mmCIF file of C-alpha atoms in Angstrom:
data_model
loop_
_atom_site.group_PDB
_atom_site.id
_atom_site.type_symbol
_atom_site.label_atom_id
_atom_site.label_comp_id
_atom_site.label_asym_id
_atom_site.label_seq_id
_atom_site.Cartn_x
_atom_site.Cartn_y
_atom_site.Cartn_z
ATOM 1 C CA UNK K 1 83.476 32.624 -39.404
ATOM 2 C CA UNK K 2 85.091 30.202 -36.931
ATOM 3 C CA UNK K 3 85.518 32.745 -34.100
ATOM 4 C CA UNK K 4 84.704 32.767 -30.431
ATOM 5 C CA UNK K 5 82.466 35.769 -31.004
ATOM 6 C CA UNK K 6 80.263 33.980 -33.510
ATOM 7 C CA UNK K 7 80.142 30.826 -31.288
ATOM 8 C CA UNK K 8 79.132 32.916 -28.318
ATOM 9 C CA UNK K 9 76.390 34.725 -30.174
ATOM 10 C CA UNK K 10 75.037 31.536 -31.735
ATOM 11 C CA UNK K 11 75.114 29.817 -28.391
ATOM 12 C CA UNK K 12 73.461 32.744 -26.664
ATOM 13 C CA UNK K 13 70.640 32.886 -29.229
ATOM 14 C CA UNK K 14 70.210 29.131 -29.009
ATOM 15 C CA UNK K 15 70.030 29.215 -25.200
ATOM 16 C CA UNK K 16 67.536 32.089 -25.092
ATOM 17 C CA UNK K 17 65.339 30.362 -27.628
ATOM 18 C CA UNK K 18 65.213 27.185 -25.638
ATOM 19 C CA UNK K 19 64.749 28.997 -22.311
ATOM 20 C CA UNK K 20 61.580 30.541 -23.761
ATOM 21 C CA UNK K 21 60.701 27.256 -25.385
ATOM 22 C CA UNK K 22 60.904 25.483 -21.967
ATOM 23 C CA UNK K 23 58.539 28.048 -20.436
ATOM 24 C CA UNK K 24 56.026 27.564 -23.268
ATOM 25 C CA UNK K 25 56.223 23.798 -23.306
ATOM 26 C CA UNK K 26 55.699 23.719 -19.527
ATOM 27 C CA UNK K 27 52.664 25.980 -19.832
ATOM 28 C CA UNK K 28 50.947 24.461 -22.837
ATOM 29 C CA UNK K 29 50.061 21.001 -21.282
ATOM 30 C CA UNK K 30 48.677 22.690 -18.215
ATOM 31 C CA UNK K 31 46.740 25.130 -20.385
ATOM 32 C CA UNK K 32 45.380 22.212 -22.381
ATOM 33 C CA UNK K 33 44.427 20.237 -19.277
ATOM 34 C CA UNK K 34 42.248 23.143 -18.178
ATOM 35 C CA UNK K 35 40.387 23.000 -21.498
ATOM 36 C CA UNK K 36 39.832 19.253 -21.797
ATOM 37 C CA UNK K 37 40.509 15.906 -20.135
ATOM 38 C CA UNK K 38 40.177 13.905 -23.385
ATOM 39 C CA UNK K 39 43.622 12.630 -24.266
ATOM 40 C CA UNK K 40 42.910 12.302 -27.978
ATOM 41 C CA UNK K 41 41.533 15.912 -28.193
ATOM 42 C CA UNK K 42 44.473 17.160 -26.166
ATOM 43 C CA UNK K 43 46.892 15.473 -28.511
ATOM 44 C CA UNK K 44 45.763 17.843 -31.287
ATOM 45 C CA UNK K 45 47.891 20.653 -29.977
ATOM 46 C CA UNK K 46 51.066 18.515 -29.751
ATOM 47 C CA UNK K 47 50.312 17.072 -33.153
ATOM 48 C CA UNK K 48 50.083 20.569 -34.535
ATOM 49 C CA UNK K 49 53.423 21.398 -32.935
ATOM 50 C CA UNK K 50 55.081 18.361 -34.558
ATOM 51 C CA UNK K 51 53.248 18.406 -37.887
ATOM 52 C CA UNK K 52 55.579 20.970 -39.508
ATOM 53 C CA UNK K 53 58.446 18.535 -39.120
ATOM 54 C CA UNK K 54 56.418 16.101 -41.260
ATOM 55 C CA UNK K 55 55.496 18.620 -43.898
ATOM 56 C CA UNK K 56 58.473 21.051 -44.118
ATOM 57 C CA UNK K 57 61.609 19.076 -43.013
ATOM 58 C CA UNK K 58 62.720 18.110 -46.552
ATOM 59 C CA UNK K 59 61.986 21.453 -48.203
ATOM 60 C CA UNK K 60 63.740 23.361 -45.404
ATOM 61 C CA UNK K 61 66.769 21.105 -45.877
ATOM 62 C CA UNK K 62 66.970 22.308 -49.500
ATOM 63 C CA UNK K 63 66.755 25.931 -48.447
ATOM 64 C CA UNK K 64 69.497 25.496 -45.829
ATOM 65 C CA UNK K 65 71.812 24.101 -48.520
ATOM 66 C CA UNK K 66 70.876 26.930 -50.924
ATOM 67 C CA UNK K 67 70.879 30.141 -48.897
ATOM 68 C CA UNK K 68 72.573 31.863 -46.013
ATOM 69 C CA UNK K 69 72.120 29.911 -42.786
ATOM 70 C CA UNK K 70 72.236 33.136 -40.864
ATOM 71 C CA UNK K 71 69.295 34.505 -42.808
ATOM 72 C CA UNK K 72 67.371 31.199 -42.150
ATOM 73 C CA UNK K 73 67.916 31.658 -38.457
ATOM 74 C CA UNK K 74 66.775 35.302 -38.503
ATOM 75 C CA UNK K 75 63.663 34.337 -40.399
ATOM 76 C CA UNK K 76 62.849 31.583 -37.945
ATOM 77 C CA UNK K 77 63.341 33.723 -34.897
ATOM 78 C CA UNK K 78 61.176 36.516 -36.363
ATOM 79 C CA UNK K 79 58.339 34.057 -37.210
ATOM 80 C CA UNK K 80 58.459 32.559 -33.682
ATOM 81 C CA UNK K 81 58.249 36.063 -32.204
ATOM 82 C CA UNK K 82 55.179 36.998 -34.213
ATOM 83 C CA UNK K 83 53.181 33.786 -33.306
ATOM 84 C CA UNK K 84 54.133 34.065 -29.652
ATOM 85 C CA UNK K 85 53.026 37.669 -29.491
ATOM 86 C CA UNK K 86 49.597 36.850 -30.808
ATOM 87 C CA UNK K 87 49.327 33.706 -28.653
ATOM 88 C CA UNK K 88 50.028 35.788 -25.603
ATOM 89 C CA UNK K 89 47.360 38.355 -26.535
ATOM 90 C CA UNK K 90 44.751 35.628 -27.102
ATOM 91 C CA UNK K 91 45.447 33.956 -23.703
ATOM 92 C CA UNK K 92 45.421 37.307 -21.911
ATOM 93 C CA UNK K 93 42.072 38.212 -23.524
ATOM 94 C CA UNK K 94 40.532 34.818 -22.667
ATOM 95 C CA UNK K 95 39.958 33.894 -26.353
ATOM 96 C CA UNK K 96 42.030 30.766 -26.421
ATOM 97 C CA UNK K 97 40.576 27.431 -27.436
ATOM 98 C CA UNK K 98 42.014 24.045 -28.451
ATOM 99 C CA UNK K 99 41.702 24.769 -32.204
ATOM 100 C CA UNK K 100 43.221 28.207 -31.859
ATOM 101 C CA UNK K 101 46.015 26.938 -29.673
ATOM 102 C CA UNK K 102 46.734 24.220 -32.262
ATOM 103 C CA UNK K 103 47.079 26.964 -34.955
ATOM 104 C CA UNK K 104 49.611 28.817 -32.883
ATOM 105 C CA UNK K 105 51.444 25.639 -32.102
ATOM 106 C CA UNK K 106 51.679 24.897 -35.821
ATOM 107 C CA UNK K 107 53.249 28.289 -36.461
ATOM 108 C CA UNK K 108 55.725 27.937 -33.581
ATOM 109 C CA UNK K 109 56.478 24.409 -34.750
ATOM 110 C CA UNK K 110 57.265 25.692 -38.236
ATOM 111 C CA UNK K 111 59.772 28.167 -36.802
ATOM 112 C CA UNK K 112 61.344 25.338 -34.791
ATOM 113 C CA UNK K 113 61.804 23.279 -37.950
ATOM 114 C CA UNK K 114 63.819 26.093 -39.569
ATOM 115 C CA UNK K 115 65.719 27.090 -36.424
ATOM 116 C CA UNK K 116 66.732 23.547 -35.171
ATOM 117 C CA UNK K 117 67.582 22.324 -38.646
ATOM 118 C CA UNK K 118 69.698 25.267 -39.417
ATOM 119 C CA UNK K 119 71.580 25.321 -36.068
ATOM 120 C CA UNK K 120 72.778 21.800 -36.679
ATOM 121 C CA UNK K 121 74.299 22.768 -40.004
ATOM 122 C CA UNK K 122 75.898 26.030 -38.847
ATOM 123 C CA UNK K 123 77.739 24.499 -35.807
ATOM 124 C CA UNK K 124 80.408 22.936 -38.076
ATOM 125 C CA UNK K 125 80.889 26.429 -39.565
ATOM 126 C CA UNK K 126 81.746 28.006 -36.236
ATOM 127 C CA UNK K 127 83.891 25.155 -34.667
ATOM 128 C CA UNK K 128 86.704 22.938 -35.764
ATOM 129 C CA UNK K 129 85.893 19.374 -36.761
ATOM 130 C CA UNK K 130 87.868 17.762 -33.975
ATOM 131 C CA UNK K 131 85.751 19.735 -31.428
ATOM 132 C CA UNK K 132 82.374 18.625 -32.817
ATOM 133 C CA UNK K 133 81.467 16.235 -29.980
ATOM 134 C CA UNK K 134 82.441 18.888 -27.438
ATOM 135 C CA UNK K 135 80.473 21.575 -29.148
ATOM 136 C CA UNK K 136 77.419 19.364 -29.711
ATOM 137 C CA UNK K 137 77.670 18.348 -26.002
ATOM 138 C CA UNK K 138 77.745 22.018 -25.026
ATOM 139 C CA UNK K 139 74.692 22.906 -27.218
ATOM 140 C CA UNK K 140 72.850 19.906 -25.960
ATOM 141 C CA UNK K 141 73.684 20.855 -22.314
ATOM 142 C CA UNK K 142 72.641 24.498 -23.048
ATOM 143 C CA UNK K 143 69.347 23.327 -24.457
ATOM 144 C CA UNK K 144 68.663 21.044 -21.452
ATOM 145 C CA UNK K 145 69.740 23.611 -18.820
ATOM 146 C CA UNK K 146 67.719 26.459 -20.363
ATOM 147 C CA UNK K 147 64.677 24.531 -21.590
ATOM 148 C CA UNK K 148 64.209 21.615 -19.363
ATOM 149 C CA UNK K 149 65.636 22.905 -15.988
ATOM 150 C CA UNK K 150 65.268 26.725 -16.032
ATOM 151 C CA UNK K 151 62.400 26.843 -18.509
ATOM 152 C CA UNK K 152 60.288 23.978 -17.235
ATOM 153 C CA UNK K 153 60.971 24.599 -13.545
ATOM 154 C CA UNK K 154 60.332 28.297 -13.807
ATOM 155 C CA UNK K 155 57.350 27.659 -16.077
ATOM 156 C CA UNK K 156 55.820 25.398 -13.442
ATOM 157 C CA UNK K 157 56.309 28.098 -10.820
ATOM 158 C CA UNK K 158 55.145 31.033 -12.985
ATOM 159 C CA UNK K 159 51.985 29.270 -14.077
ATOM 160 C CA UNK K 160 50.741 29.486 -10.478
ATOM 161 C CA UNK K 161 50.899 33.264 -10.848
ATOM 162 C CA UNK K 162 49.192 33.498 -14.197
ATOM 163 C CA UNK K 163 49.037 31.124 -17.191
ATOM 164 C CA UNK K 164 49.880 33.929 -19.662
ATOM 165 C CA UNK K 165 53.293 34.842 -18.092
ATOM 166 C CA UNK K 166 55.414 32.014 -19.546
ATOM 167 C CA UNK K 167 54.194 32.936 -23.083
ATOM 168 C CA UNK K 168 54.969 36.606 -22.549
ATOM 169 C CA UNK K 169 58.443 35.837 -21.388
ATOM 170 C CA UNK K 170 59.003 33.563 -24.338
ATOM 171 C CA UNK K 171 58.102 36.403 -26.632
ATOM 172 C CA UNK K 172 60.885 38.526 -25.095
ATOM 173 C CA UNK K 173 63.466 35.705 -25.468
ATOM 174 C CA UNK K 174 62.498 35.453 -29.152
ATOM 175 C CA UNK K 175 63.250 39.175 -29.627
ATOM 176 C CA UNK K 176 66.616 38.904 -27.792
ATOM 177 C CA UNK K 177 67.573 35.783 -29.836
ATOM 178 C CA UNK K 178 66.765 37.627 -33.076
ATOM 179 C CA UNK K 179 69.120 40.432 -32.063
ATOM 180 C CA UNK K 180 71.952 38.082 -31.270
ATOM 181 C CA UNK K 181 71.607 36.144 -34.511
ATOM 182 C CA UNK K 182 71.573 39.408 -36.517
ATOM 183 C CA UNK K 183 74.970 40.120 -34.966
ATOM 184 C CA UNK K 184 76.702 37.054 -36.461
ATOM 185 C CA UNK K 185 79.621 38.043 -38.599
ATOM 186 C CA UNK K 186 79.803 36.286 -42.002
ATOM 187 C CA UNK K 187 77.389 35.160 -44.760
ATOM 188 C CA UNK K 188 77.246 31.479 -43.555
ATOM 189 C CA UNK K 189 76.424 30.150 -47.044
ATOM 190 C CA UNK K 190 76.987 26.416 -47.276
ATOM 191 C CA UNK K 191 80.464 25.395 -48.361
ATOM 192 C CA UNK K 192 80.420 23.668 -51.686
ATOM 193 C CA UNK K 193 82.916 21.541 -53.470
ATOM 194 C CA UNK K 194 83.992 22.492 -57.029
ATOM 195 C CA UNK K 195 81.969 19.559 -58.466
ATOM 196 C CA UNK K 196 78.852 20.788 -56.628
ATOM 197 C CA UNK K 197 79.338 24.371 -57.890
ATOM 198 C CA UNK K 198 79.598 23.133 -61.508
ATOM 199 C CA UNK K 199 76.485 20.916 -61.161
ATOM 200 C CA UNK K 200 74.535 23.801 -59.496
ATOM 201 C CA UNK K 201 75.465 26.163 -62.317
ATOM 202 C CA UNK K 202 74.332 23.706 -64.899
ATOM 203 C CA UNK K 203 71.122 23.042 -63.172
ATOM 204 C CA UNK K 204 70.154 26.749 -63.077
ATOM 205 C CA UNK K 205 69.285 26.393 -66.704
ATOM 206 C CA UNK K 206 66.635 23.754 -65.992
ATOM 207 C CA UNK K 207 63.209 24.201 -64.429
ATOM 208 C CA UNK K 208 63.338 25.518 -60.750
ATOM 209 C CA UNK K 209 60.773 22.944 -59.539
ATOM 210 C CA UNK K 210 62.703 20.153 -61.083
ATOM 211 C CA UNK K 211 65.857 21.399 -59.319
ATOM 212 C CA UNK K 212 63.933 21.557 -56.055
ATOM 213 C CA UNK K 213 62.803 17.982 -56.285
ATOM 214 C CA UNK K 214 66.197 16.793 -57.448
ATOM 215 C CA UNK K 215 67.880 18.417 -54.448
ATOM 216 C CA UNK K 216 65.404 16.920 -52.005
ATOM 217 C CA UNK K 217 65.842 13.490 -53.622
ATOM 218 C CA UNK K 218 69.683 13.784 -53.357
ATOM 219 C CA UNK K 219 69.429 13.923 -49.582
ATOM 220 C CA UNK K 220 67.048 10.947 -49.379
ATOM 221 C CA UNK K 221 69.253 9.005 -51.792
ATOM 222 C CA UNK K 222 72.350 9.676 -49.736
ATOM 223 C CA UNK K 223 70.829 8.313 -46.600
ATOM 224 C CA UNK K 224 69.240 5.222 -48.061
ATOM 225 C CA UNK K 225 72.235 4.203 -50.223
ATOM 226 C CA UNK K 226 74.430 4.043 -47.095
ATOM 227 C CA UNK K 227 73.552 0.904 -45.094
ATOM 228 C CA UNK K 228 74.580 2.385 -41.761
ATOM 229 C CA UNK K 229 72.725 5.626 -42.205
ATOM 230 C CA UNK K 230 69.714 3.805 -43.519
ATOM 231 C CA UNK K 231 69.624 1.627 -40.419
ATOM 232 C CA UNK K 232 70.107 4.636 -38.209
ATOM 233 C CA UNK K 233 67.204 6.434 -39.995
ATOM 234 C CA UNK K 234 64.810 3.578 -39.551
ATOM 235 C CA UNK K 235 65.889 3.287 -35.888
ATOM 236 C CA UNK K 236 65.216 7.092 -35.445
ATOM 237 C CA UNK K 237 61.602 6.587 -36.720
ATOM 238 C CA UNK K 238 61.022 3.844 -34.134
ATOM 239 C CA UNK K 239 62.582 5.761 -31.216
ATOM 240 C CA UNK K 240 60.685 8.996 -31.873
ATOM 241 C CA UNK K 241 57.310 7.381 -32.639
ATOM 242 C CA UNK K 242 57.225 5.592 -29.309
ATOM 243 C CA UNK K 243 58.672 8.475 -27.318
ATOM 244 C CA UNK K 244 56.082 10.957 -28.679
ATOM 245 C CA UNK K 245 53.334 8.584 -27.499
ATOM 246 C CA UNK K 246 54.384 8.999 -23.880
ATOM 247 C CA UNK K 247 55.135 12.750 -24.184
ATOM 248 C CA UNK K 248 51.537 13.627 -25.256
ATOM 249 C CA UNK K 249 50.028 11.666 -22.353
ATOM 250 C CA UNK K 250 52.714 12.642 -19.750
ATOM 251 C CA UNK K 251 50.763 15.574 -18.312
ATOM 252 C CA UNK K 252 47.827 13.334 -17.461
ATOM 253 C CA UNK K 253 50.220 10.648 -16.051
ATOM 254 C CA UNK K 254 51.814 13.178 -13.836
ATOM 255 C CA UNK K 255 48.536 14.662 -12.600
ATOM 256 C CA UNK K 256 46.515 11.523 -12.212
ATOM 257 C CA UNK K 257 48.974 8.654 -11.613
ATOM 258 C CA UNK K 258 51.691 10.571 -9.736
ATOM 259 C CA UNK K 259 49.205 13.184 -8.379
ATOM 260 C CA UNK K 260 51.596 16.104 -8.805
ATOM 261 C CA UNK K 261 50.746 19.729 -9.393
ATOM 262 C CA UNK K 262 52.415 22.276 -11.736
ATOM 263 C CA UNK K 263 55.385 23.170 -9.668
ATOM 264 C CA UNK K 264 56.146 19.553 -8.691
ATOM 265 C CA UNK K 265 55.948 18.648 -12.393
ATOM 266 C CA UNK K 266 58.594 21.268 -13.116
ATOM 267 C CA UNK K 267 60.811 19.768 -10.382
ATOM 268 C CA UNK K 268 60.362 16.295 -11.789
ATOM 269 C CA UNK K 269 61.401 17.323 -15.317
ATOM 270 C CA UNK K 270 64.354 19.375 -13.890
ATOM 271 C CA UNK K 271 65.602 16.233 -12.003
ATOM 272 C CA UNK K 272 65.419 14.363 -15.354
ATOM 273 C CA UNK K 273 67.309 17.118 -17.080
ATOM 274 C CA UNK K 274 70.202 16.923 -14.651
ATOM 275 C CA UNK K 275 70.676 13.411 -16.015
ATOM 276 C CA UNK K 276 70.564 14.814 -19.539
ATOM 277 C CA UNK K 277 73.302 17.345 -18.742
ATOM 278 C CA UNK K 278 75.501 14.617 -17.243
ATOM 279 C CA UNK K 279 74.929 12.648 -20.406
ATOM 280 C CA UNK K 280 75.893 15.549 -22.642
ATOM 281 C CA UNK K 281 79.149 15.971 -20.768
ATOM 282 C CA UNK K 282 80.022 12.318 -20.512
ATOM 283 C CA UNK K 283 79.412 11.390 -24.189
ATOM 284 C CA UNK K 284 82.838 12.567 -25.387
ATOM 285 C CA UNK K 285 84.491 10.492 -22.690
ATOM 286 C CA UNK K 286 82.420 7.466 -23.520
ATOM 287 C CA UNK K 287 83.024 7.813 -27.244
ATOM 288 C CA UNK K 288 86.815 7.411 -26.598
ATOM 289 C CA UNK K 289 86.134 3.908 -25.204
ATOM 290 C CA UNK K 290 83.186 2.584 -27.173
ATOM 291 C CA UNK K 291 82.148 2.752 -30.820
ATOM 292 C CA UNK K 292 79.155 4.810 -31.983
ATOM 293 C CA UNK K 293 77.171 1.652 -32.639
ATOM 294 C CA UNK K 294 77.840 0.278 -29.106
ATOM 295 C CA UNK K 295 76.781 3.589 -27.500
ATOM 296 C CA UNK K 296 73.521 3.704 -29.579
ATOM 297 C CA UNK K 297 72.615 0.148 -28.615
ATOM 298 C CA UNK K 298 73.430 0.734 -24.946
ATOM 299 C CA UNK K 299 71.279 3.907 -25.005
ATOM 300 C CA UNK K 300 68.251 2.268 -26.532
ATOM 301 C CA UNK K 301 68.326 -0.781 -24.345
ATOM 302 C CA UNK K 302 68.685 1.382 -21.156
ATOM 303 C CA UNK K 303 65.823 3.653 -22.172
ATOM 304 C CA UNK K 304 63.595 0.636 -22.813
ATOM 305 C CA UNK K 305 64.273 -0.844 -19.365
ATOM 306 C CA UNK K 306 64.010 2.424 -17.550
ATOM 307 C CA UNK K 307 60.801 3.633 -19.150
ATOM 308 C CA UNK K 308 59.257 0.197 -18.731
ATOM 309 C CA UNK K 309 59.887 0.547 -14.977
ATOM 310 C CA UNK K 310 58.119 3.910 -15.017
ATOM 311 C CA UNK K 311 55.011 2.155 -16.291
ATOM 312 C CA UNK K 312 55.046 -0.202 -13.317
ATOM 313 C CA UNK K 313 55.057 2.417 -10.504
ATOM 314 C CA UNK K 314 53.017 5.299 -9.224
ATOM 315 C CA UNK K 315 55.712 6.640 -6.841
ATOM 316 C CA UNK K 316 56.863 10.090 -7.924
ATOM 317 C CA UNK K 317 60.297 9.649 -6.291
ATOM 318 C CA UNK K 318 60.920 6.413 -8.123
ATOM 319 C CA UNK K 319 59.790 7.970 -11.402
ATOM 320 C CA UNK K 320 62.117 10.924 -10.843
ATOM 321 C CA UNK K 321 65.044 8.561 -10.454
ATOM 322 C CA UNK K 322 64.058 6.571 -13.546
ATOM 323 C CA UNK K 323 63.538 9.788 -15.589
ATOM 324 C CA UNK K 324 67.019 10.920 -14.443
ATOM 325 C CA UNK K 325 68.739 7.807 -15.750
ATOM 326 C CA UNK K 326 66.719 7.560 -18.950
ATOM 327 C CA UNK K 327 67.428 11.221 -19.782
ATOM 328 C CA UNK K 328 71.159 10.467 -19.517
ATOM 329 C CA UNK K 329 70.935 7.909 -22.313
ATOM 330 C CA UNK K 330 68.554 9.981 -24.511
ATOM 331 C CA UNK K 331 71.273 12.606 -24.749
ATOM 332 C CA UNK K 332 74.006 10.024 -25.420
ATOM 333 C CA UNK K 333 71.913 8.702 -28.331
ATOM 334 C CA UNK K 334 71.143 12.099 -29.779
ATOM 335 C CA UNK K 335 74.704 13.501 -29.532
ATOM 336 C CA UNK K 336 76.301 10.383 -31.124
ATOM 337 C CA UNK K 337 73.719 10.433 -33.942
ATOM 338 C CA UNK K 338 74.297 14.197 -34.628
ATOM 339 C CA UNK K 339 78.101 13.705 -34.614
ATOM 340 C CA UNK K 340 77.832 10.780 -37.126
ATOM 341 C CA UNK K 341 75.936 12.956 -39.535
ATOM 342 C CA UNK K 342 78.125 16.058 -39.118
ATOM 343 C CA UNK K 343 81.302 14.112 -39.645
ATOM 344 C CA UNK K 344 80.270 11.746 -42.448
ATOM 345 C CA UNK K 345 78.006 13.912 -44.644
ATOM 346 C CA UNK K 346 79.574 16.543 -47.020
ATOM 347 C CA UNK K 347 78.737 20.062 -45.881
ATOM 348 C CA UNK K 348 76.911 20.878 -49.074
ATOM 349 C CA UNK K 349 74.552 18.012 -48.385
ATOM 350 C CA UNK K 350 74.331 18.323 -44.643
ATOM 351 C CA UNK K 351 71.059 20.461 -44.580
ATOM 352 C CA UNK K 352 69.232 17.920 -46.814
ATOM 353 C CA UNK K 353 70.566 14.774 -45.144
ATOM 354 C CA UNK K 354 69.784 16.244 -41.774
ATOM 355 C CA UNK K 355 66.317 17.147 -42.936
ATOM 356 C CA UNK K 356 65.704 13.498 -43.962
ATOM 357 C CA UNK K 357 66.484 12.428 -40.367
ATOM 358 C CA UNK K 358 64.300 15.157 -38.890
ATOM 359 C CA UNK K 359 61.472 14.258 -41.296
ATOM 360 C CA UNK K 360 61.715 10.629 -40.290
ATOM 361 C CA UNK K 361 62.093 11.224 -36.592
ATOM 362 C CA UNK K 362 60.428 14.548 -35.581
ATOM 363 C CA UNK K 363 58.004 14.319 -38.479
ATOM 364 C CA UNK K 364 56.765 10.873 -37.362
ATOM 365 C CA UNK K 365 56.169 12.310 -33.909
ATOM 366 C CA UNK K 366 53.172 14.162 -35.334
ATOM 367 C CA UNK K 367 51.633 10.629 -35.832
ATOM 368 C CA UNK K 368 53.017 9.399 -32.535
ATOM 369 C CA UNK K 369 51.214 12.054 -30.559
ATOM 370 C CA UNK K 370 47.864 11.134 -32.131
ATOM 371 C CA UNK K 371 48.533 7.450 -31.534
ATOM 372 C CA UNK K 372 49.395 8.120 -27.922
ATOM 373 C CA UNK K 373 46.140 9.893 -27.271
ATOM 374 C CA UNK K 374 44.247 7.283 -29.211
ATOM 375 C CA UNK K 375 45.957 4.427 -27.290
ATOM 376 C CA UNK K 376 44.835 5.796 -23.908
ATOM 377 C CA UNK K 377 41.307 6.439 -25.089
ATOM 378 C CA UNK K 378 40.958 2.870 -26.501
ATOM 379 C CA UNK K 379 42.610 1.359 -23.500
ATOM 380 C CA UNK K 380 40.077 3.052 -21.186
ATOM 381 C CA UNK K 381 37.274 0.915 -22.774
ATOM 382 C CA UNK K 382 38.959 -2.204 -21.450
ATOM 383 C CA UNK K 383 41.010 -1.046 -18.419
ATOM 384 C CA UNK K 384 40.844 1.680 -15.798
ATOM 385 C CA UNK K 385 42.211 5.200 -16.368
ATOM 386 C CA UNK K 386 45.405 4.751 -14.351
ATOM 387 C CA UNK K 387 46.554 1.630 -16.153
ATOM 388 C CA UNK K 388 45.703 3.275 -19.490
ATOM 389 C CA UNK K 389 48.071 6.172 -18.671
ATOM 390 C CA UNK K 390 50.838 3.785 -17.723
ATOM 391 C CA UNK K 391 50.420 1.686 -20.893
ATOM 392 C CA UNK K 392 52.362 3.887 -23.262
ATOM 393 C CA UNK K 393 55.421 3.431 -21.089
ATOM 394 C CA UNK K 394 55.108 -0.376 -21.159
ATOM 395 C CA UNK K 395 54.580 -0.444 -24.921
ATOM 396 C CA UNK K 396 57.636 1.774 -25.394
ATOM 397 C CA UNK K 397 59.755 -0.590 -23.339
ATOM 398 C CA UNK K 398 58.828 -3.626 -25.419
ATOM 399 C CA UNK K 399 59.482 -1.819 -28.740
ATOM 400 C CA UNK K 400 62.787 -0.288 -27.695
ATOM 401 C CA UNK K 401 64.241 -3.580 -26.509
ATOM 402 C CA UNK K 402 63.125 -5.311 -29.716
ATOM 403 C CA UNK K 403 64.597 -2.440 -31.724
ATOM 404 C CA UNK K 404 67.881 -2.746 -29.900
ATOM 405 C CA UNK K 405 68.377 -6.393 -30.786
ATOM 406 C CA UNK K 406 67.194 -5.978 -34.347
ATOM 407 C CA UNK K 407 69.582 -3.024 -34.989
ATOM 408 C CA UNK K 408 72.439 -4.975 -33.468
ATOM 409 C CA UNK K 409 71.793 -8.011 -35.671
ATOM 410 C CA UNK K 410 71.352 -5.980 -38.870
ATOM 411 C CA UNK K 411 74.342 -3.698 -38.323
ATOM 412 C CA UNK K 412 76.791 -6.361 -37.021
ATOM 413 C CA UNK K 413 78.967 -6.438 -40.165
ATOM 414 C CA UNK K 414 78.393 -2.894 -41.309
ATOM 415 C CA UNK K 415 81.210 -0.337 -40.928
ATOM 416 C CA UNK K 416 80.103 2.742 -38.990
ATOM 417 C CA UNK K 417 80.789 6.276 -40.023
#
């Protein structure tokens, strides 16, 4: 299974999926902003997109460790294609509304839970362990280039032609991705130790629901019994909760504070993504010189300072530079965290342990998006609209800096993975 052909097909499907995803994610906020100016009401769509992470992350982790990971990817791509097709039809026909859009976002979000979770577990099955940082860096760079540079930049431009076009193109990329994944050679069932096989055979005689719960619990137990992984999991919750608060209000910040239109918004995000790409390529070099803990702390502190500065300016050029630098450290943090999990967790548990982290981080973002919209709405009763849109950045800065120092003090004497 560890062949260049499989790696190329997986990487191609991954890149196509995120190219279409970038187009859709660029178009959705602008579509929402034409339907409402209420940040709390607008946050419903992003909450719907993130909610599947909260509901399905843990069960999906069990499925990934039970069944063929190739089949999981095929099912995810097919589901994504169907929801995108009907979303495109509804937008073209003029039938779209916030509740209906939220429904489609939930379906697309569900497909993303399965796809993203499975890709992280299948990478170690197509590359050698010593090349994990390099492979993760390439996949991260591929996601950033296709989604945040090509997808968002093209999405911002294509929106000016017709709002439906990004969704239609995303439907096509979902079809192409499905074809590539279907061409992977091998079964891609999770590798299991002899002890795991014996235990699994014994548990087949017990009740299926009991097995299901036991398997989910084993992933949770593995994370929270390890002090370093437990600290990393709690940190992930904090990071994602605050970041999702700025993401949901970002479109209004860009339009009203920075006074940018769709195409300029695409350029702004593309500039930030160049920083992300540099981060994805630099992380392997940085890891040779610093420990994982040091890089995680450096990344969090840098993000806190940089995003705090965003909340203090309304200059689009300054914000572009700050986004560029912050994006560099976002990727360093994510790649290091992924590599820690892939290296330290047994393959037969990787799906479940990874799902715990996605449940705690991406799942909590469903709450963060609502809190972000609520924060701006409440703030507007005391302050003006512009400051209210800057407030999430300032709050994020304070929390990230505090989290950095707390994590450093708690993990000082803990051996990293």
